[in-house]
mmCIF file of C-alpha atoms and ligand atoms in Angstrom:
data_model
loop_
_atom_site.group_PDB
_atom_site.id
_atom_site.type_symbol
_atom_site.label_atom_id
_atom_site.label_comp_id
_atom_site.label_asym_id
_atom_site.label_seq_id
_atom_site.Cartn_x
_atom_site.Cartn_y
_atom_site.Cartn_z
ATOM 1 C CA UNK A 424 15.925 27.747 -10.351
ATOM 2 C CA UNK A 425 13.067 30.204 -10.762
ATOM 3 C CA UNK A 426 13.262 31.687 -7.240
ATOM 4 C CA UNK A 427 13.952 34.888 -7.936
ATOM 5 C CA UNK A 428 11.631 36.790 -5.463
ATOM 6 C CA UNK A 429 12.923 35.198 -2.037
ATOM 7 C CA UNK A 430 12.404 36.469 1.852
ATOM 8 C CA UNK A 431 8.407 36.164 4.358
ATOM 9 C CA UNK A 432 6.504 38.037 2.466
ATOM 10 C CA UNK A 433 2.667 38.269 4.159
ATOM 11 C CA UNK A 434 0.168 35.790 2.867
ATOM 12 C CA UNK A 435 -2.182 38.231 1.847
ATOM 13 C CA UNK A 436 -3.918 38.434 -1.323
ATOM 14 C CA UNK A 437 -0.923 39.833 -3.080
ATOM 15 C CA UNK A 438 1.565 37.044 -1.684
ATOM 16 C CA UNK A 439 -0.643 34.415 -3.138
ATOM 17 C CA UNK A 440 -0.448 35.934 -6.039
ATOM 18 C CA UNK A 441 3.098 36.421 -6.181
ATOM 19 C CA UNK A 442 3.092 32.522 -5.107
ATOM 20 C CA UNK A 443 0.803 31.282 -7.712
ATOM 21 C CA UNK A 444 3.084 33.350 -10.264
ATOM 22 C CA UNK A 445 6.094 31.547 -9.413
ATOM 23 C CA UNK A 446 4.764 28.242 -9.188
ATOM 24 C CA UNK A 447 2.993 28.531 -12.382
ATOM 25 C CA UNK A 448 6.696 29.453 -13.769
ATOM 26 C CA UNK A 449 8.287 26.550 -12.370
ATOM 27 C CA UNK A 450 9.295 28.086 -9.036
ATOM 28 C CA UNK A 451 9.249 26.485 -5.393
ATOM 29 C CA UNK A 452 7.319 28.699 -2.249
ATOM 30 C CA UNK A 453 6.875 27.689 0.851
ATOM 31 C CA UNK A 454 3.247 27.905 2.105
ATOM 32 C CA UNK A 455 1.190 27.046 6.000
ATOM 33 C CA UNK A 456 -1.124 24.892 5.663
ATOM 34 C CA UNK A 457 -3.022 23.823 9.326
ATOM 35 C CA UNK A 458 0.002 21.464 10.711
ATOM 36 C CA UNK A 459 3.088 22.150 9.300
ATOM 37 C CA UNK A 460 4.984 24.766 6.776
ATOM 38 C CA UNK A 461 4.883 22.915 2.931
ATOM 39 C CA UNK A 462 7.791 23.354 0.385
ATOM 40 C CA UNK A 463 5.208 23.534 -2.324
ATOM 41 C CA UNK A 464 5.493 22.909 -6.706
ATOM 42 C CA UNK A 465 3.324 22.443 -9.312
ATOM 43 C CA UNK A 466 3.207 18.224 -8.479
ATOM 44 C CA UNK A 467 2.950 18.048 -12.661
ATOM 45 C CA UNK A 468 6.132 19.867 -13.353
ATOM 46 C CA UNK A 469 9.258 17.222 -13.221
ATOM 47 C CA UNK A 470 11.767 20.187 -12.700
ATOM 48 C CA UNK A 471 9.892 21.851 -10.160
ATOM 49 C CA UNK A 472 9.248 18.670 -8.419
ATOM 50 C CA UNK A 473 13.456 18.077 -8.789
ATOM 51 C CA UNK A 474 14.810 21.038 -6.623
ATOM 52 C CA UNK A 475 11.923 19.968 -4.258
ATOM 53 C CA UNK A 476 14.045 17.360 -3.573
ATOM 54 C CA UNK A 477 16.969 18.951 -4.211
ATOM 55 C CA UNK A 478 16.663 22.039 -1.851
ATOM 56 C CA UNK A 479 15.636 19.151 0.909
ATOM 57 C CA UNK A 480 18.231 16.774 0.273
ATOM 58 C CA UNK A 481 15.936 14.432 0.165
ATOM 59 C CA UNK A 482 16.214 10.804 -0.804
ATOM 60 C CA UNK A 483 14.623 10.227 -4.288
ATOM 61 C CA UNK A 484 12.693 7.071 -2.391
ATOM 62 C CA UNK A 485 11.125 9.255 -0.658
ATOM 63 C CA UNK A 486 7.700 10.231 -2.351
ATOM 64 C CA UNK A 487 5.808 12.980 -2.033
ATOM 65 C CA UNK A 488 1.804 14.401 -0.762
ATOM 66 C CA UNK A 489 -0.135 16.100 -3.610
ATOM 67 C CA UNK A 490 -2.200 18.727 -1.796
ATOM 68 C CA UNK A 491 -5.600 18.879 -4.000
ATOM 69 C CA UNK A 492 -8.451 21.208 -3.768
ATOM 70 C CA UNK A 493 -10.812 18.553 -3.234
ATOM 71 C CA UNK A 494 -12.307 15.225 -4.168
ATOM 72 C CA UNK A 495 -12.538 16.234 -7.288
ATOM 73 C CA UNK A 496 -9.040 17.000 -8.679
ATOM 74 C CA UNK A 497 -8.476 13.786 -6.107
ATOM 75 C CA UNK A 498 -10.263 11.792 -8.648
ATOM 76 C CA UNK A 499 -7.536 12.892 -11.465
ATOM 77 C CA UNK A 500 -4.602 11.535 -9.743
ATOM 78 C CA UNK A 501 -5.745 8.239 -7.803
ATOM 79 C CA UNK A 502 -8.363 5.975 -8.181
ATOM 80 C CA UNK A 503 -11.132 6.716 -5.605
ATOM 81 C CA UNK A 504 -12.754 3.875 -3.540
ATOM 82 C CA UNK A 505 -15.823 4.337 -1.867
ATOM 83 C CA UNK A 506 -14.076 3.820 1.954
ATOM 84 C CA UNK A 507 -11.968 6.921 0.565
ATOM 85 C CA UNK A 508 -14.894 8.926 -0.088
ATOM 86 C CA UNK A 509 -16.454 8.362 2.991
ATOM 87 C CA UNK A 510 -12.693 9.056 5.035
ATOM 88 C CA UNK A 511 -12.846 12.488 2.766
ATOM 89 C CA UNK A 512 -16.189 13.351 3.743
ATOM 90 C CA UNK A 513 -15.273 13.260 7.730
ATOM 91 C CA UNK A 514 -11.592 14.620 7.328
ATOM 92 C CA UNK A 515 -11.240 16.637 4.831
ATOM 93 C CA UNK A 516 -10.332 19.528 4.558
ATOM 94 C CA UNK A 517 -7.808 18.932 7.469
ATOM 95 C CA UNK A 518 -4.916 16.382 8.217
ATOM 96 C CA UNK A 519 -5.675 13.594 6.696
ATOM 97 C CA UNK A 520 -3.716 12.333 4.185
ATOM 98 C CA UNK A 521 -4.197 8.956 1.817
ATOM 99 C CA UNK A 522 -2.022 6.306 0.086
ATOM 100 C CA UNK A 523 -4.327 5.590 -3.152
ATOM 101 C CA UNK A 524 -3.373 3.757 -6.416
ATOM 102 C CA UNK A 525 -2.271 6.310 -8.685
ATOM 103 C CA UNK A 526 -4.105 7.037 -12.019
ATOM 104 C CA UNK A 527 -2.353 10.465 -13.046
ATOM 105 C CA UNK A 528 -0.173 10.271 -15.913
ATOM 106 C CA UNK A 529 -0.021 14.189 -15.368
ATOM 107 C CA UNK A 530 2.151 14.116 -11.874
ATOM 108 C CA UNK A 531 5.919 13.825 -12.410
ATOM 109 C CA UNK A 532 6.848 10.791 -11.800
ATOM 110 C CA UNK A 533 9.636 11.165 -9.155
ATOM 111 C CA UNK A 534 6.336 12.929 -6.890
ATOM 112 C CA UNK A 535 5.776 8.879 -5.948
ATOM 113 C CA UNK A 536 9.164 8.187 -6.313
ATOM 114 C CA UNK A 537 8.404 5.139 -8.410
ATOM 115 C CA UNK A 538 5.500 3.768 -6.589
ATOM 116 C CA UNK A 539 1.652 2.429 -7.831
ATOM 117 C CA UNK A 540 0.624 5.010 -5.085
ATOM 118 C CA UNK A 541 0.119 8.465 -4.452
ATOM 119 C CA UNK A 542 -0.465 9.993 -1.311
ATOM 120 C CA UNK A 543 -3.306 12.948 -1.903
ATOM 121 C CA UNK A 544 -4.497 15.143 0.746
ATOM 122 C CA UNK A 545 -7.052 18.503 1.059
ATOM 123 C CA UNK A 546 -5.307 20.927 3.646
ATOM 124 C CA UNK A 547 -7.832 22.914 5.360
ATOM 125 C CA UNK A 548 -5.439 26.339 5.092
ATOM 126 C CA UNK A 549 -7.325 28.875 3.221
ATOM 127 C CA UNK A 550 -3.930 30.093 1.815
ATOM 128 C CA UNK A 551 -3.015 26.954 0.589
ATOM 129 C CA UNK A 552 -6.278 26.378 -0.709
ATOM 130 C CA UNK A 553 -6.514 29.487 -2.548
ATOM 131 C CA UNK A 554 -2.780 28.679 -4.022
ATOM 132 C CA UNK A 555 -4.253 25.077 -5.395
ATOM 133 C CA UNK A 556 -7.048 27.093 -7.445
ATOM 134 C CA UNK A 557 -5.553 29.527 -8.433
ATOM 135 C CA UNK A 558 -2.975 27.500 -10.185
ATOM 136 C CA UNK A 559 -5.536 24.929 -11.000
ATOM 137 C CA UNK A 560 -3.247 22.128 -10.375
ATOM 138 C CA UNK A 561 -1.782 19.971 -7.112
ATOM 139 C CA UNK A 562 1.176 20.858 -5.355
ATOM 140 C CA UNK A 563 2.962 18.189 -3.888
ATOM 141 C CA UNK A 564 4.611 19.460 -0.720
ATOM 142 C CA UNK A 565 6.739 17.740 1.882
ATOM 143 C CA UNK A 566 7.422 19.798 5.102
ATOM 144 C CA UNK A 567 9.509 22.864 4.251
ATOM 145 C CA UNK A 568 12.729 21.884 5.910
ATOM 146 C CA UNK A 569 16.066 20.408 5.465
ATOM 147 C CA UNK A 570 15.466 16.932 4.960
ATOM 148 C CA UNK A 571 15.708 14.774 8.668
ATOM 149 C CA UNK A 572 15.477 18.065 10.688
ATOM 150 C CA UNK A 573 12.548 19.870 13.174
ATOM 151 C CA UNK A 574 9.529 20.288 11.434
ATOM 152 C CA UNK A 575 8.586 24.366 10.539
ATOM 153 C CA UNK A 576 5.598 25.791 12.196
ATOM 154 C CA UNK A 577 6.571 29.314 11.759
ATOM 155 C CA UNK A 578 7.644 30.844 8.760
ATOM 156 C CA UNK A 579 10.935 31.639 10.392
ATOM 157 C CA UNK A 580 11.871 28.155 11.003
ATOM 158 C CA UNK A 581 11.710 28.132 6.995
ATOM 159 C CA UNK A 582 13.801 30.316 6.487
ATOM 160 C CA UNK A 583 16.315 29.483 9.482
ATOM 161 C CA UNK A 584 16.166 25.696 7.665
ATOM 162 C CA UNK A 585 17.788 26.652 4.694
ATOM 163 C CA UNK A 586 19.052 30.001 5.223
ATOM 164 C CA UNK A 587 20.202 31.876 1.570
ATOM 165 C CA UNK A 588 18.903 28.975 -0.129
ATOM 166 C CA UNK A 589 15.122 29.904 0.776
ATOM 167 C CA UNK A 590 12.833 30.321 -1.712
ATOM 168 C CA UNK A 591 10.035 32.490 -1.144
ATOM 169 C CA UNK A 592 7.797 31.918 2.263
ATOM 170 C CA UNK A 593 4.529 33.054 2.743
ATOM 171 C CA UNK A 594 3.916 33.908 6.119
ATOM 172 C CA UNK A 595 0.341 32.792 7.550
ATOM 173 C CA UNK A 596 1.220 32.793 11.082
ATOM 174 C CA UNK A 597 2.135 29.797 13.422
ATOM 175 C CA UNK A 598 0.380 26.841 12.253
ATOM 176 C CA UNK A 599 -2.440 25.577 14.077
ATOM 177 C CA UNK A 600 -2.124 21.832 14.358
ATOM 178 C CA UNK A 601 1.600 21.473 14.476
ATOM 179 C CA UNK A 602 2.089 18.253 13.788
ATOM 180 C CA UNK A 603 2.387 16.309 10.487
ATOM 181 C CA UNK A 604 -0.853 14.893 8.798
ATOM 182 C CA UNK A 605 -2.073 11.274 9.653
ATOM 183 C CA UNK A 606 -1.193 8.761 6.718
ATOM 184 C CA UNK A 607 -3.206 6.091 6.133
ATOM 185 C CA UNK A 608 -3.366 3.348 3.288
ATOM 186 C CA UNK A 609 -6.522 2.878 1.724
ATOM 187 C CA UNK A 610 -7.188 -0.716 0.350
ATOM 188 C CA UNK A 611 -9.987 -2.243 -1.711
ATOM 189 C CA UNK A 612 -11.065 -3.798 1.940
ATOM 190 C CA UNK A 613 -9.684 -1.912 4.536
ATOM 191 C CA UNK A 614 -7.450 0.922 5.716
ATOM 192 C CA UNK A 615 -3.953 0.585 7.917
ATOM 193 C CA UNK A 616 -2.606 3.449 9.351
ATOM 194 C CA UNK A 617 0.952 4.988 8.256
ATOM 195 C CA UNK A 618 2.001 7.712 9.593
ATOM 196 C CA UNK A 619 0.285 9.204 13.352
ATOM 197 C CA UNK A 620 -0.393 12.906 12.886
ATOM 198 C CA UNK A 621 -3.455 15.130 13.498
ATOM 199 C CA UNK A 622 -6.248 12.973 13.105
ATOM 200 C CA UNK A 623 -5.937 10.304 15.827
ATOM 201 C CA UNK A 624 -6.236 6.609 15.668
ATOM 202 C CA UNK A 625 -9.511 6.776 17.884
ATOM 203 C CA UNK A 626 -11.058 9.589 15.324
ATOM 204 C CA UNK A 627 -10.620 6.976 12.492
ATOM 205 C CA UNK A 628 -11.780 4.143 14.494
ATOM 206 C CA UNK A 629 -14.697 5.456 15.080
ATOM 207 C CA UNK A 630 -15.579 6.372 11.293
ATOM 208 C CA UNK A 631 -14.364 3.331 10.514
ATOM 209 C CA UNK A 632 -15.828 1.264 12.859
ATOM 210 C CA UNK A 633 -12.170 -1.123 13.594
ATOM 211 C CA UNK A 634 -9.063 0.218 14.897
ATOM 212 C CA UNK A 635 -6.816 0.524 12.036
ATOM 213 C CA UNK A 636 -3.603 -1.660 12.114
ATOM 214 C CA UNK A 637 -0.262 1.085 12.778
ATOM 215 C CA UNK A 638 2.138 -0.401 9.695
ATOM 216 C CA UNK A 639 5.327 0.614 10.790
ATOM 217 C CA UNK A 640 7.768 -1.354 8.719
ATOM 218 C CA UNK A 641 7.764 -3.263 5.132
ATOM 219 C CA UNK A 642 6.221 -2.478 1.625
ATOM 220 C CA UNK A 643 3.048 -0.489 2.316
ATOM 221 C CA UNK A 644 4.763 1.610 5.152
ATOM 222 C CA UNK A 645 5.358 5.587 4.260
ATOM 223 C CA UNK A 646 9.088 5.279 3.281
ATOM 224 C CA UNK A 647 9.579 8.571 4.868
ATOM 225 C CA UNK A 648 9.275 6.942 8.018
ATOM 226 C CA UNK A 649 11.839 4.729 7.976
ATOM 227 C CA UNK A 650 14.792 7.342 7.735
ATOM 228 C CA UNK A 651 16.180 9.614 10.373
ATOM 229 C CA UNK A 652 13.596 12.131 11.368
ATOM 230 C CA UNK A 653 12.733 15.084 13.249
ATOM 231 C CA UNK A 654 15.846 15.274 15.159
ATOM 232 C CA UNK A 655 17.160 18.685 16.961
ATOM 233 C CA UNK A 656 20.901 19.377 16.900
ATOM 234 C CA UNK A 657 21.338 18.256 20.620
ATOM 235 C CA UNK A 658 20.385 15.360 22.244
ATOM 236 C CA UNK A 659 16.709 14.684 23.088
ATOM 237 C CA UNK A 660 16.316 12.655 26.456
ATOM 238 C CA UNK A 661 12.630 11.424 26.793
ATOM 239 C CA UNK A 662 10.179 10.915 30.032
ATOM 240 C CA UNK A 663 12.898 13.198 32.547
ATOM 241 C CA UNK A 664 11.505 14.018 35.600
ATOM 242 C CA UNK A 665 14.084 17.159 35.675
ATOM 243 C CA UNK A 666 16.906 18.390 33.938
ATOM 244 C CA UNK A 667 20.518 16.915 34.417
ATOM 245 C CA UNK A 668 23.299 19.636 34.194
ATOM 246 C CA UNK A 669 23.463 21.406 30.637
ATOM 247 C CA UNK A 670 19.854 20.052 29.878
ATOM 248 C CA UNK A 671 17.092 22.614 29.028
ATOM 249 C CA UNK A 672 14.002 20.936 30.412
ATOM 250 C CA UNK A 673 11.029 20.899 28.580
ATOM 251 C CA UNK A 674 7.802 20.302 30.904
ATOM 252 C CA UNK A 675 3.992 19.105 30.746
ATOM 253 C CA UNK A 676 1.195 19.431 32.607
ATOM 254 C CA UNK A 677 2.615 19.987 36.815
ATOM 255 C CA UNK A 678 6.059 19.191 35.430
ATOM 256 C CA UNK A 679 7.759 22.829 34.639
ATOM 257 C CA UNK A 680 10.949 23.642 33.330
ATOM 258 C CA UNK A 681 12.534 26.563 31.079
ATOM 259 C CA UNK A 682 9.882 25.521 28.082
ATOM 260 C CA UNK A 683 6.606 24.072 28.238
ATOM 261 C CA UNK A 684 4.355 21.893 25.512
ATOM 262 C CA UNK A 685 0.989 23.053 27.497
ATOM 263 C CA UNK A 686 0.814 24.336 31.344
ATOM 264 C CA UNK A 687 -2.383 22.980 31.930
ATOM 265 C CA UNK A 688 -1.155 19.975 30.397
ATOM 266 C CA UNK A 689 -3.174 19.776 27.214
ATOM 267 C CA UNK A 690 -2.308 17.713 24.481
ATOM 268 C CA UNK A 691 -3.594 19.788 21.574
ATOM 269 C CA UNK A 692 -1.444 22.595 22.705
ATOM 270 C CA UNK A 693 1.239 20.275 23.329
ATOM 271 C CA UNK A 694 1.028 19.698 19.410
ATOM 272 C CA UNK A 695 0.607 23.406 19.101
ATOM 273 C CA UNK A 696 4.076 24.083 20.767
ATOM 274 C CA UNK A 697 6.078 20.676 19.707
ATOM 275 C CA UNK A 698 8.160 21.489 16.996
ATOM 276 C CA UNK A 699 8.621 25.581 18.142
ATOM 277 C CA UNK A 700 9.569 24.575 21.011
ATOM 278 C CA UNK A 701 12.097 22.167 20.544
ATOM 279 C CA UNK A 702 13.587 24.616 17.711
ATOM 280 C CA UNK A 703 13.314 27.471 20.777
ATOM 281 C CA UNK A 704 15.302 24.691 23.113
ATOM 282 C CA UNK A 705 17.888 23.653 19.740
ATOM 283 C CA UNK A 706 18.680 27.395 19.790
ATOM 284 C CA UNK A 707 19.507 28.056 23.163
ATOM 285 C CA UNK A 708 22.646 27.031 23.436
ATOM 286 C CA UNK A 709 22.222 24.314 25.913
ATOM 287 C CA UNK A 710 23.986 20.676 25.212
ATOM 288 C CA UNK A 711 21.033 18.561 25.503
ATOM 289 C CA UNK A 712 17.047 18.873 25.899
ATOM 290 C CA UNK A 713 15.077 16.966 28.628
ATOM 291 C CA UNK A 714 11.411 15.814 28.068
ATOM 292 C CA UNK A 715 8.478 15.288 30.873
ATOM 293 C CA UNK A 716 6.174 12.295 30.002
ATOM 294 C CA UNK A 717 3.487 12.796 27.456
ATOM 295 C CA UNK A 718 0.126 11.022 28.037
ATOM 296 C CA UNK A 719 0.178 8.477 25.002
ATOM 297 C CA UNK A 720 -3.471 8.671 24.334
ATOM 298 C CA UNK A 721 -5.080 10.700 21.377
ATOM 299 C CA UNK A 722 -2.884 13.064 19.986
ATOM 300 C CA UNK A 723 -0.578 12.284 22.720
ATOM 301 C CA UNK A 724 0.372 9.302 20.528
ATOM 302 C CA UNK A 725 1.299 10.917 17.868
ATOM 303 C CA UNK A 726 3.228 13.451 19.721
ATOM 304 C CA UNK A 727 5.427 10.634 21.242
ATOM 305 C CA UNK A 728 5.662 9.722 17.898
ATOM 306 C CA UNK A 729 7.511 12.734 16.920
ATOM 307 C CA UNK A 730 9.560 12.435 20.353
ATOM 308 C CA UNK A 731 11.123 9.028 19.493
ATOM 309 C CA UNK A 732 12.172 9.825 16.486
ATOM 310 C CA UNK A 733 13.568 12.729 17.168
ATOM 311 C CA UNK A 734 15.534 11.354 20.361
ATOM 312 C CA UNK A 735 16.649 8.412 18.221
ATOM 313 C CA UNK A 736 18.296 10.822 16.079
HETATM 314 O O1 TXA B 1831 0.958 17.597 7.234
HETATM 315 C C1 TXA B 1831 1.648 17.133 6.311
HETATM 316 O O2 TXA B 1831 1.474 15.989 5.870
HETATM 317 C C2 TXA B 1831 2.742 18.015 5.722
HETATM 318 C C3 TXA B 1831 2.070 19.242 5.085
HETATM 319 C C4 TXA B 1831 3.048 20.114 4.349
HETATM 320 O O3 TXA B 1831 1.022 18.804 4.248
HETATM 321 N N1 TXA B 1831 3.536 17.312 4.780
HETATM 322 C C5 TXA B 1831 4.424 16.347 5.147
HETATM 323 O O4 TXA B 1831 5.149 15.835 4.095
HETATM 324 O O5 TXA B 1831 4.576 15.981 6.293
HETATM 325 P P1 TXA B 1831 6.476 14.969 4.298
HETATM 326 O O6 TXA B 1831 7.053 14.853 2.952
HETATM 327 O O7 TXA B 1831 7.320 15.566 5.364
HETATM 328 O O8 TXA B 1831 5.939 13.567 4.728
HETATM 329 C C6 TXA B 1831 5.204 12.775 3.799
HETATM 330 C C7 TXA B 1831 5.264 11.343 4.143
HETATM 331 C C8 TXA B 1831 6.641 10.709 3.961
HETATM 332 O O9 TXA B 1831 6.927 9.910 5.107
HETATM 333 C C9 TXA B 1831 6.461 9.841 2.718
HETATM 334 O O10 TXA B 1831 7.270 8.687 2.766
HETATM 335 C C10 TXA B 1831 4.978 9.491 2.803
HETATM 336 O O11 TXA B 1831 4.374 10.659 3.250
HETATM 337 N N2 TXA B 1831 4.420 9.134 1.478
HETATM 338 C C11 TXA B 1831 4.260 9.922 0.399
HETATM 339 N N3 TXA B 1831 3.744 9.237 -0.636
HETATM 340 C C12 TXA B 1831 3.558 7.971 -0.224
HETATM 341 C C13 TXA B 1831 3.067 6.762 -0.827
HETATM 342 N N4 TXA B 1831 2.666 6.735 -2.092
HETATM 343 N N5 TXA B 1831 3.024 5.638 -0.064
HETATM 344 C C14 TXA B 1831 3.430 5.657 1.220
HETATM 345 N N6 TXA B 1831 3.915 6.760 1.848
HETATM 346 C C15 TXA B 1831 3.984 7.902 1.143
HETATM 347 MG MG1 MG B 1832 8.682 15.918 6.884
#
């Protein structure tokens, strides 16, 4: 692997350059973007794309997100309908991310693991963004940690993730969203919805004027949803009032415990804190985690998403 310069290094102007260097050589960095830390590579290098997968252990059915600067290079990887044009114009750049019939001979083919589709998506991170221009390609980029574990926010959970096998991280602070992008499917006549993240089911509704359908199992689902997911090292008990002996309690809203998602019970900040705090509660040597009740409207719903994965695991 091409990974030679490893360890946080700031993402300042000469990081991304350091960044683009390696990925233009083959290399993998991990980059923010606005919800979660990406494992970035050049999405047209088959090699690169490889150890993605590799340094993940990630199944090989489970396909990648090419981050693009725009709708533009969009428009060289996937076929473009006009309901796609209009979702980019209202979400992107931000977390939005959409299953399109693919078009690019140029991606390596394991990016859509074998599928007509790719999944393409404009992060609104300026570092990420300037990383995509400056090596004038995508990157396709799952979430920079080992494969069915906590998603990284911080460029310490990165490293923490995979330890001495951590490529290079550029550090852009805690990410602002926290949670994973929204995935949805974009057909000829209408669009289903994949994956919950940080655009909500009522944001799309109301640019779309329907409620898109939530696809949660068969052909068109994101396969990446259908494995093991999110999970901490300890158990994860969901909706506790309190803590049972051993538990660290993790509260919302009037609910308050060692950790909280938001004190003043907001659900945006709940997002925020999700995934830190769980790796804070993973880490602190208790035998389980207990979860207060999290409003399932909004963002809410995706953040019980996240939880009931995470407990199933
Ligand atoms: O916010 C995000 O989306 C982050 C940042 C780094 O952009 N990325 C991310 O990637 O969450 P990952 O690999 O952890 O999740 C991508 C999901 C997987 O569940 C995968 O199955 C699904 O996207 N996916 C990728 N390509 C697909 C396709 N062609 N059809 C259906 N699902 C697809
Ligand atoms: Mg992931």
């Amino acid at each position: 692997m091409v990974n030679k310069g490893r360890g946080i290094i700031a993402a300042d102007a000469a990081g991304i350059a350091e960044a683009i260097r390696q990925l233009a050589a083959g290399g993998i960095v991990a980059l923010p973007t606005e919800t979660v830390y990406g494992l970035a590579a050049d999405a047209s290098n088959p090699d690169a794309v490889a150890a993605i997968y590799r340094l993940k252990g990630r199944p090989a059915i489970n396909p990648l997100i090419v981050h693009v600067s725009g709708v533009e290079m969009a428009r060289l990887y996937a076929d473009f309908p006009p309901i796609a044009e209009k979702l980019a114009e209202v979400f992107w750049p931000g977390p939005l991310t959409m299953v399109l019939p693919v078009r690019a001979v140029t991606l390596a083919p394991q990016v859509t693991a074998g599928l007509a589709t790719v999944a393409l998506r404009m992060p609104a991170h300026p570092v990420m963004q300037q990383v995509i221009a400056g090596l004038g390609r995508g990157l396709a980029a799952p979430s920079a940690n080992v494969s069915g574990r906590l998603s990284p926010t911080q460029a310490a959970h990165v490293a923490q993730s995979f330890e001495e096998r951590a490529p290079l991280v550029l550090d852009g602070g805690p990410t602002e969203s926290g949670i994973e992008s929204t995935i949805v499917a974009v057909g000829a006549d209408k669009v289903r919805l994949l994956r919950l993240g940080g655009v909500t089911a009522e944001d799309l509704a109301r640019h779309l004027g329907y409620q898109p359908e939530l696809v949660e199992n068969g052909e068109v689902s994101a396969p990446g949803m259908l494995l093991r997911h999110y999970a901490p090292r300890v158990p994860l008990r969901l909706n506790a009032e309190a803590a049972h002996e051993g538990e660290a309690y993790i509260g919302f809203g009037p609910l308050k415990g060692e950790f909280t998602l938001s004190d003043s019970g907001s659900l945006e900040e709940a997002a925020h804190n999700l995934f830190a705090v769980l790796h804070e509660a993973e880490s602190s040597g208790v035998s389980g985690i207990a979860m207060a009740p999290i409003p399932n409207t909004g963002i809410g719903r995706s953040i019980n998403d996240r939880l009931t994965r995470a407990a199933r695991g």
